[in-house]
Amino acid sequence: MKRLRILLADDHPQILTLLQTLLEPDYHVVGTAEDGQSLIAAAQALRPDVVLTDVDMPVLNGIDAVRELHKLVPDCRVIVHTSHCEPDIMAAAFEAGAAGYLIKGSSQSLASSIRTVVGHVWQAQESAGAGATAPSRRLSRPLETPSSLQRL
């Protein structure tokens, strides 16, 4: 089975290194970016299956980067991985085209979250509890939460 190709974006190099270490056993990390503009360029060049991006990044923030990626690399699934749990930021991410939203430090395994997101729109249960139900009302596609997360 072909491993999914992942592109990581975060403005903290230590986070990028940690994410790559966590994901490499299950996925092929094809590149990293430390700002939104570099993320878009890398995604266009590398054509990853999945992008995992933070919101707070220099040059171009993660939400605007998601919006551009959705237009320029439409086959790529984007997961926002951030410390922000505010409903308006979550809604903005989904409206921009994010397929998933995961709070940093979530109890949900990052690797299994990526598997879940491929083919679905998804948010971690921790996010859902933070009042993030609004995006599903604004999306043209359904918002799904894996049944296995209902126990968290």
PDB file of C-alpha atoms in Angstrom:
ATOM      1  CA  MET A   1       0.000   0.000   0.000  1.00  0.00           C
ATOM      2  CA  LYS A   2       1.327   3.418  -0.976  1.00  0.00           C
ATOM      3  CA  ARG A   3       2.170   5.694   1.953  1.00  0.00           C
ATOM      4  CA  LEU A   4       0.448   9.074   1.926  1.00  0.00           C
ATOM      5  CA  ARG A   5       2.704  11.995   1.049  1.00  0.00           C
ATOM      6  CA  ILE A   6       2.560  14.737   3.696  1.00  0.00           C
ATOM      7  CA  LEU A   7       3.769  18.340   3.643  1.00  0.00           C
ATOM      8  CA  LEU A   8       4.206  20.014   7.037  1.00  0.00           C
ATOM      9  CA  ALA A   9       3.968  23.745   7.790  1.00  0.00           C
ATOM     10  CA  ASP A  10       4.726  25.459  11.093  1.00  0.00           C
ATOM     11  CA  ASP A  11       6.791  28.524  11.943  1.00  0.00           C
ATOM     12  CA  HIS A  12       8.648  26.630  14.687  1.00  0.00           C
ATOM     13  CA  PRO A  13      11.423  24.372  13.322  1.00  0.00           C
ATOM     14  CA  GLN A  14      11.300  22.242  16.481  1.00  0.00           C
ATOM     15  CA  ILE A  15       7.614  21.479  15.871  1.00  0.00           C
ATOM     16  CA  LEU A  16       8.367  20.519  12.268  1.00  0.00           C
ATOM     17  CA  THR A  17      11.093  18.135  13.434  1.00  0.00           C
ATOM     18  CA  LEU A  18       8.809  16.607  16.061  1.00  0.00           C
ATOM     19  CA  LEU A  19       5.933  16.182  13.598  1.00  0.00           C
ATOM     20  CA  GLN A  20       8.212  14.582  11.035  1.00  0.00           C
ATOM     21  CA  THR A  21       9.529  12.151  13.660  1.00  0.00           C
ATOM     22  CA  LEU A  22       5.987  11.249  14.743  1.00  0.00           C
ATOM     23  CA  LEU A  23       4.648  10.795  11.220  1.00  0.00           C
ATOM     24  CA  GLU A  24       7.522   9.161   9.320  1.00  0.00           C
ATOM     25  CA  PRO A  25       6.789   5.600  10.424  1.00  0.00           C
ATOM     26  CA  ASP A  26       3.319   5.748   8.828  1.00  0.00           C
ATOM     27  CA  TYR A  27       3.651   8.466   6.189  1.00  0.00           C
ATOM     28  CA  HIS A  28       6.169   9.908   3.756  1.00  0.00           C
ATOM     29  CA  VAL A  29       6.929  13.510   4.767  1.00  0.00           C
ATOM     30  CA  VAL A  30       7.856  15.118   1.443  1.00  0.00           C
ATOM     31  CA  GLY A  31       8.757  18.549   2.789  1.00  0.00           C
ATOM     32  CA  THR A  32       8.359  21.294   5.345  1.00  0.00           C
ATOM     33  CA  ALA A  33       7.595  25.009   5.249  1.00  0.00           C
ATOM     34  CA  GLU A  34       7.948  27.726   7.889  1.00  0.00           C
ATOM     35  CA  ASP A  35       5.524  30.267   6.412  1.00  0.00           C
ATOM     36  CA  GLY A  36       2.350  30.265   4.361  1.00  0.00           C
ATOM     37  CA  GLN A  37       3.928  31.504   1.151  1.00  0.00           C
ATOM     38  CA  SER A  38       6.594  28.772   1.260  1.00  0.00           C
ATOM     39  CA  LEU A  39       3.849  26.253   1.995  1.00  0.00           C
ATOM     40  CA  ILE A  40       1.962  27.166  -1.170  1.00  0.00           C
ATOM     41  CA  ALA A  41       5.117  27.005  -3.308  1.00  0.00           C
ATOM     42  CA  ALA A  42       6.104  23.640  -1.816  1.00  0.00           C
ATOM     43  CA  ALA A  43       2.612  22.198  -2.264  1.00  0.00           C
ATOM     44  CA  GLN A  44       2.536  23.222  -5.917  1.00  0.00           C
ATOM     45  CA  ALA A  45       5.970  21.688  -6.521  1.00  0.00           C
ATOM     46  CA  LEU A  46       5.611  18.526  -4.407  1.00  0.00           C
ATOM     47  CA  ARG A  47       1.887  17.758  -4.858  1.00  0.00           C
ATOM     48  CA  PRO A  48       1.394  16.092  -1.449  1.00  0.00           C
ATOM     49  CA  ASP A  49      -1.694  14.059  -0.594  1.00  0.00           C
ATOM     50  CA  VAL A  50      -2.079  15.906   2.719  1.00  0.00           C
ATOM     51  CA  VAL A  51      -0.873  19.227   4.136  1.00  0.00           C
ATOM     52  CA  LEU A  52      -0.677  19.670   7.900  1.00  0.00           C
ATOM     53  CA  THR A  53      -0.470  23.390   8.705  1.00  0.00           C
ATOM     54  CA  ASP A  54      -0.480  25.737  11.662  1.00  0.00           C
ATOM     55  CA  VAL A  55      -2.593  28.912  11.659  1.00  0.00           C
ATOM     56  CA  ASP A  56      -0.068  31.397  13.058  1.00  0.00           C
ATOM     57  CA  MET A  57       2.692  31.707  10.466  1.00  0.00           C
ATOM     58  CA  PRO A  58       4.595  34.654   9.015  1.00  0.00           C
ATOM     59  CA  VAL A  59       4.260  36.071   5.482  1.00  0.00           C
ATOM     60  CA  LEU A  60       0.868  34.395   4.913  1.00  0.00           C
ATOM     61  CA  ASN A  61      -1.208  32.959   7.758  1.00  0.00           C
ATOM     62  CA  GLY A  62      -2.455  29.377   7.719  1.00  0.00           C
ATOM     63  CA  ILE A  63      -6.094  30.238   6.956  1.00  0.00           C
ATOM     64  CA  ASP A  64      -5.153  32.274   3.881  1.00  0.00           C
ATOM     65  CA  ALA A  65      -2.722  29.519   2.859  1.00  0.00           C
ATOM     66  CA  VAL A  66      -5.535  26.934   3.122  1.00  0.00           C
ATOM     67  CA  ARG A  67      -7.712  29.113   0.887  1.00  0.00           C
ATOM     68  CA  GLU A  68      -4.948  29.337  -1.746  1.00  0.00           C
ATOM     69  CA  LEU A  69      -4.127  25.632  -1.520  1.00  0.00           C
ATOM     70  CA  HIS A  70      -7.786  24.773  -2.012  1.00  0.00           C
ATOM     71  CA  LYS A  71      -7.684  26.702  -5.313  1.00  0.00           C
ATOM     72  CA  LEU A  72      -4.183  25.790  -6.529  1.00  0.00           C
ATOM     73  CA  VAL A  73      -3.842  22.173  -5.357  1.00  0.00           C
ATOM     74  CA  PRO A  74      -7.474  21.013  -5.104  1.00  0.00           C
ATOM     75  CA  ASP A  75      -6.679  17.302  -4.743  1.00  0.00           C
ATOM     76  CA  CYS A  76      -4.650  17.935  -1.588  1.00  0.00           C
ATOM     77  CA  ARG A  77      -6.418  17.489   1.767  1.00  0.00           C
ATOM     78  CA  VAL A  78      -5.471  20.172   4.310  1.00  0.00           C
ATOM     79  CA  ILE A  79      -5.541  19.634   8.064  1.00  0.00           C
ATOM     80  CA  VAL A  80      -5.149  22.637  10.330  1.00  0.00           C
ATOM     81  CA  HIS A  81      -3.030  21.668  13.357  1.00  0.00           C
ATOM     82  CA  THR A  82      -3.020  24.544  15.829  1.00  0.00           C
ATOM     83  CA  SER A  83      -3.351  25.623  19.438  1.00  0.00           C
ATOM     84  CA  HIS A  84      -6.404  27.777  18.561  1.00  0.00           C
ATOM     85  CA  CYS A  85      -9.726  26.330  19.698  1.00  0.00           C
ATOM     86  CA  GLU A  86     -11.844  29.446  19.093  1.00  0.00           C
ATOM     87  CA  PRO A  87     -14.973  28.653  17.050  1.00  0.00           C
ATOM     88  CA  ASP A  88     -14.469  31.588  14.668  1.00  0.00           C
ATOM     89  CA  ILE A  89     -10.969  30.405  13.730  1.00  0.00           C
ATOM     90  CA  MET A  90     -12.225  26.845  13.236  1.00  0.00           C
ATOM     91  CA  ALA A  91     -15.075  28.115  11.080  1.00  0.00           C
ATOM     92  CA  ALA A  92     -12.662  30.218   9.009  1.00  0.00           C
ATOM     93  CA  ALA A  93     -10.414  27.187   8.454  1.00  0.00           C
ATOM     94  CA  PHE A  94     -13.282  25.017   7.224  1.00  0.00           C
ATOM     95  CA  GLU A  95     -14.702  27.811   5.076  1.00  0.00           C
ATOM     96  CA  ALA A  96     -11.244  28.246   3.509  1.00  0.00           C
ATOM     97  CA  GLY A  97     -11.274  24.574   2.517  1.00  0.00           C
ATOM     98  CA  ALA A  98      -9.674  22.664   5.392  1.00  0.00           C
ATOM     99  CA  ALA A  99     -10.638  19.002   5.557  1.00  0.00           C
ATOM    100  CA  GLY A 100      -9.764  18.712   9.233  1.00  0.00           C
ATOM    101  CA  TYR A 101      -8.954  20.698  12.353  1.00  0.00           C
ATOM    102  CA  LEU A 102      -6.825  19.265  15.134  1.00  0.00           C
ATOM    103  CA  ILE A 103      -5.836  21.036  18.347  1.00  0.00           C
ATOM    104  CA  LYS A 104      -2.147  20.661  19.228  1.00  0.00           C
ATOM    105  CA  GLY A 105      -1.836  18.377  22.218  1.00  0.00           C
ATOM    106  CA  SER A 106      -5.109  16.616  21.367  1.00  0.00           C
ATOM    107  CA  SER A 107      -5.490  13.138  22.776  1.00  0.00           C
ATOM    108  CA  GLN A 108      -6.276  11.890  19.282  1.00  0.00           C
ATOM    109  CA  SER A 109      -3.248  10.360  17.551  1.00  0.00           C
ATOM    110  CA  LEU A 110      -1.990  12.593  14.758  1.00  0.00           C
ATOM    111  CA  ALA A 111      -1.358   9.623  12.466  1.00  0.00           C
ATOM    112  CA  SER A 112      -4.863   8.220  12.924  1.00  0.00           C
ATOM    113  CA  SER A 113      -6.345  11.704  12.481  1.00  0.00           C
ATOM    114  CA  ILE A 114      -4.681  11.952   9.083  1.00  0.00           C
ATOM    115  CA  ARG A 115      -6.047   8.538   8.083  1.00  0.00           C
ATOM    116  CA  THR A 116      -9.516   9.663   9.164  1.00  0.00           C
ATOM    117  CA  VAL A 117      -9.374  12.948   7.271  1.00  0.00           C
ATOM    118  CA  VAL A 118      -8.452  11.452   3.922  1.00  0.00           C
ATOM    119  CA  GLY A 119     -11.821  11.422   2.202  1.00  0.00           C
ATOM    120  CA  HIS A 120     -13.741  13.222   4.971  1.00  0.00           C
ATOM    121  CA  VAL A 121     -14.177  16.601   6.644  1.00  0.00           C
ATOM    122  CA  TRP A 122     -13.275  16.097  10.284  1.00  0.00           C
ATOM    123  CA  GLN A 123     -12.470  17.788  13.570  1.00  0.00           C
ATOM    124  CA  ALA A 124     -11.118  16.303  16.789  1.00  0.00           C
ATOM    125  CA  GLN A 125     -13.660  15.709  19.535  1.00  0.00           C
ATOM    126  CA  GLU A 126     -11.803  18.256  21.687  1.00  0.00           C
ATOM    127  CA  SER A 127     -12.490  20.852  18.989  1.00  0.00           C
ATOM    128  CA  ALA A 128     -16.128  19.879  18.758  1.00  0.00           C
ATOM    129  CA  GLY A 129     -16.531  20.439  22.472  1.00  0.00           C
ATOM    130  CA  ALA A 130     -15.130  23.936  22.094  1.00  0.00           C
ATOM    131  CA  GLY A 131     -18.213  25.134  20.236  1.00  0.00           C
ATOM    132  CA  ALA A 132     -16.996  24.303  16.764  1.00  0.00           C
ATOM    133  CA  THR A 133     -20.291  23.037  15.436  1.00  0.00           C
ATOM    134  CA  ALA A 134     -20.851  26.214  13.454  1.00  0.00           C
ATOM    135  CA  PRO A 135     -18.639  25.195  10.489  1.00  0.00           C
ATOM    136  CA  SER A 136     -20.921  22.279   9.589  1.00  0.00           C
ATOM    137  CA  ARG A 137     -23.790  24.707   9.041  1.00  0.00           C
ATOM    138  CA  ARG A 138     -21.701  26.740   6.622  1.00  0.00           C
ATOM    139  CA  LEU A 139     -20.101  23.925   4.650  1.00  0.00           C
ATOM    140  CA  SER A 140     -21.406  22.440   1.459  1.00  0.00           C
ATOM    141  CA  ARG A 141     -20.048  19.070   2.629  1.00  0.00           C
ATOM    142  CA  PRO A 142     -20.870  17.303   5.917  1.00  0.00           C
ATOM    143  CA  LEU A 143     -18.680  17.610   8.978  1.00  0.00           C
ATOM    144  CA  GLU A 144     -17.822  14.190  10.358  1.00  0.00           C
ATOM    145  CA  THR A 145     -16.436  13.082  13.688  1.00  0.00           C
ATOM    146  CA  PRO A 146     -15.219   9.479  13.832  1.00  0.00           C
ATOM    147  CA  SER A 147     -17.393   7.362  16.101  1.00  0.00           C
ATOM    148  CA  SER A 148     -14.262   6.111  17.860  1.00  0.00           C
ATOM    149  CA  LEU A 149     -13.700   9.645  19.149  1.00  0.00           C
ATOM    150  CA  GLN A 150     -17.090   9.842  20.814  1.00  0.00           C
ATOM    151  CA  ARG A 151     -15.561   8.127  23.853  1.00  0.00           C
ATOM    152  CA  LEU A 152     -12.965  10.849  24.513  1.00  0.00           C
TER     153      LEU A 152
END
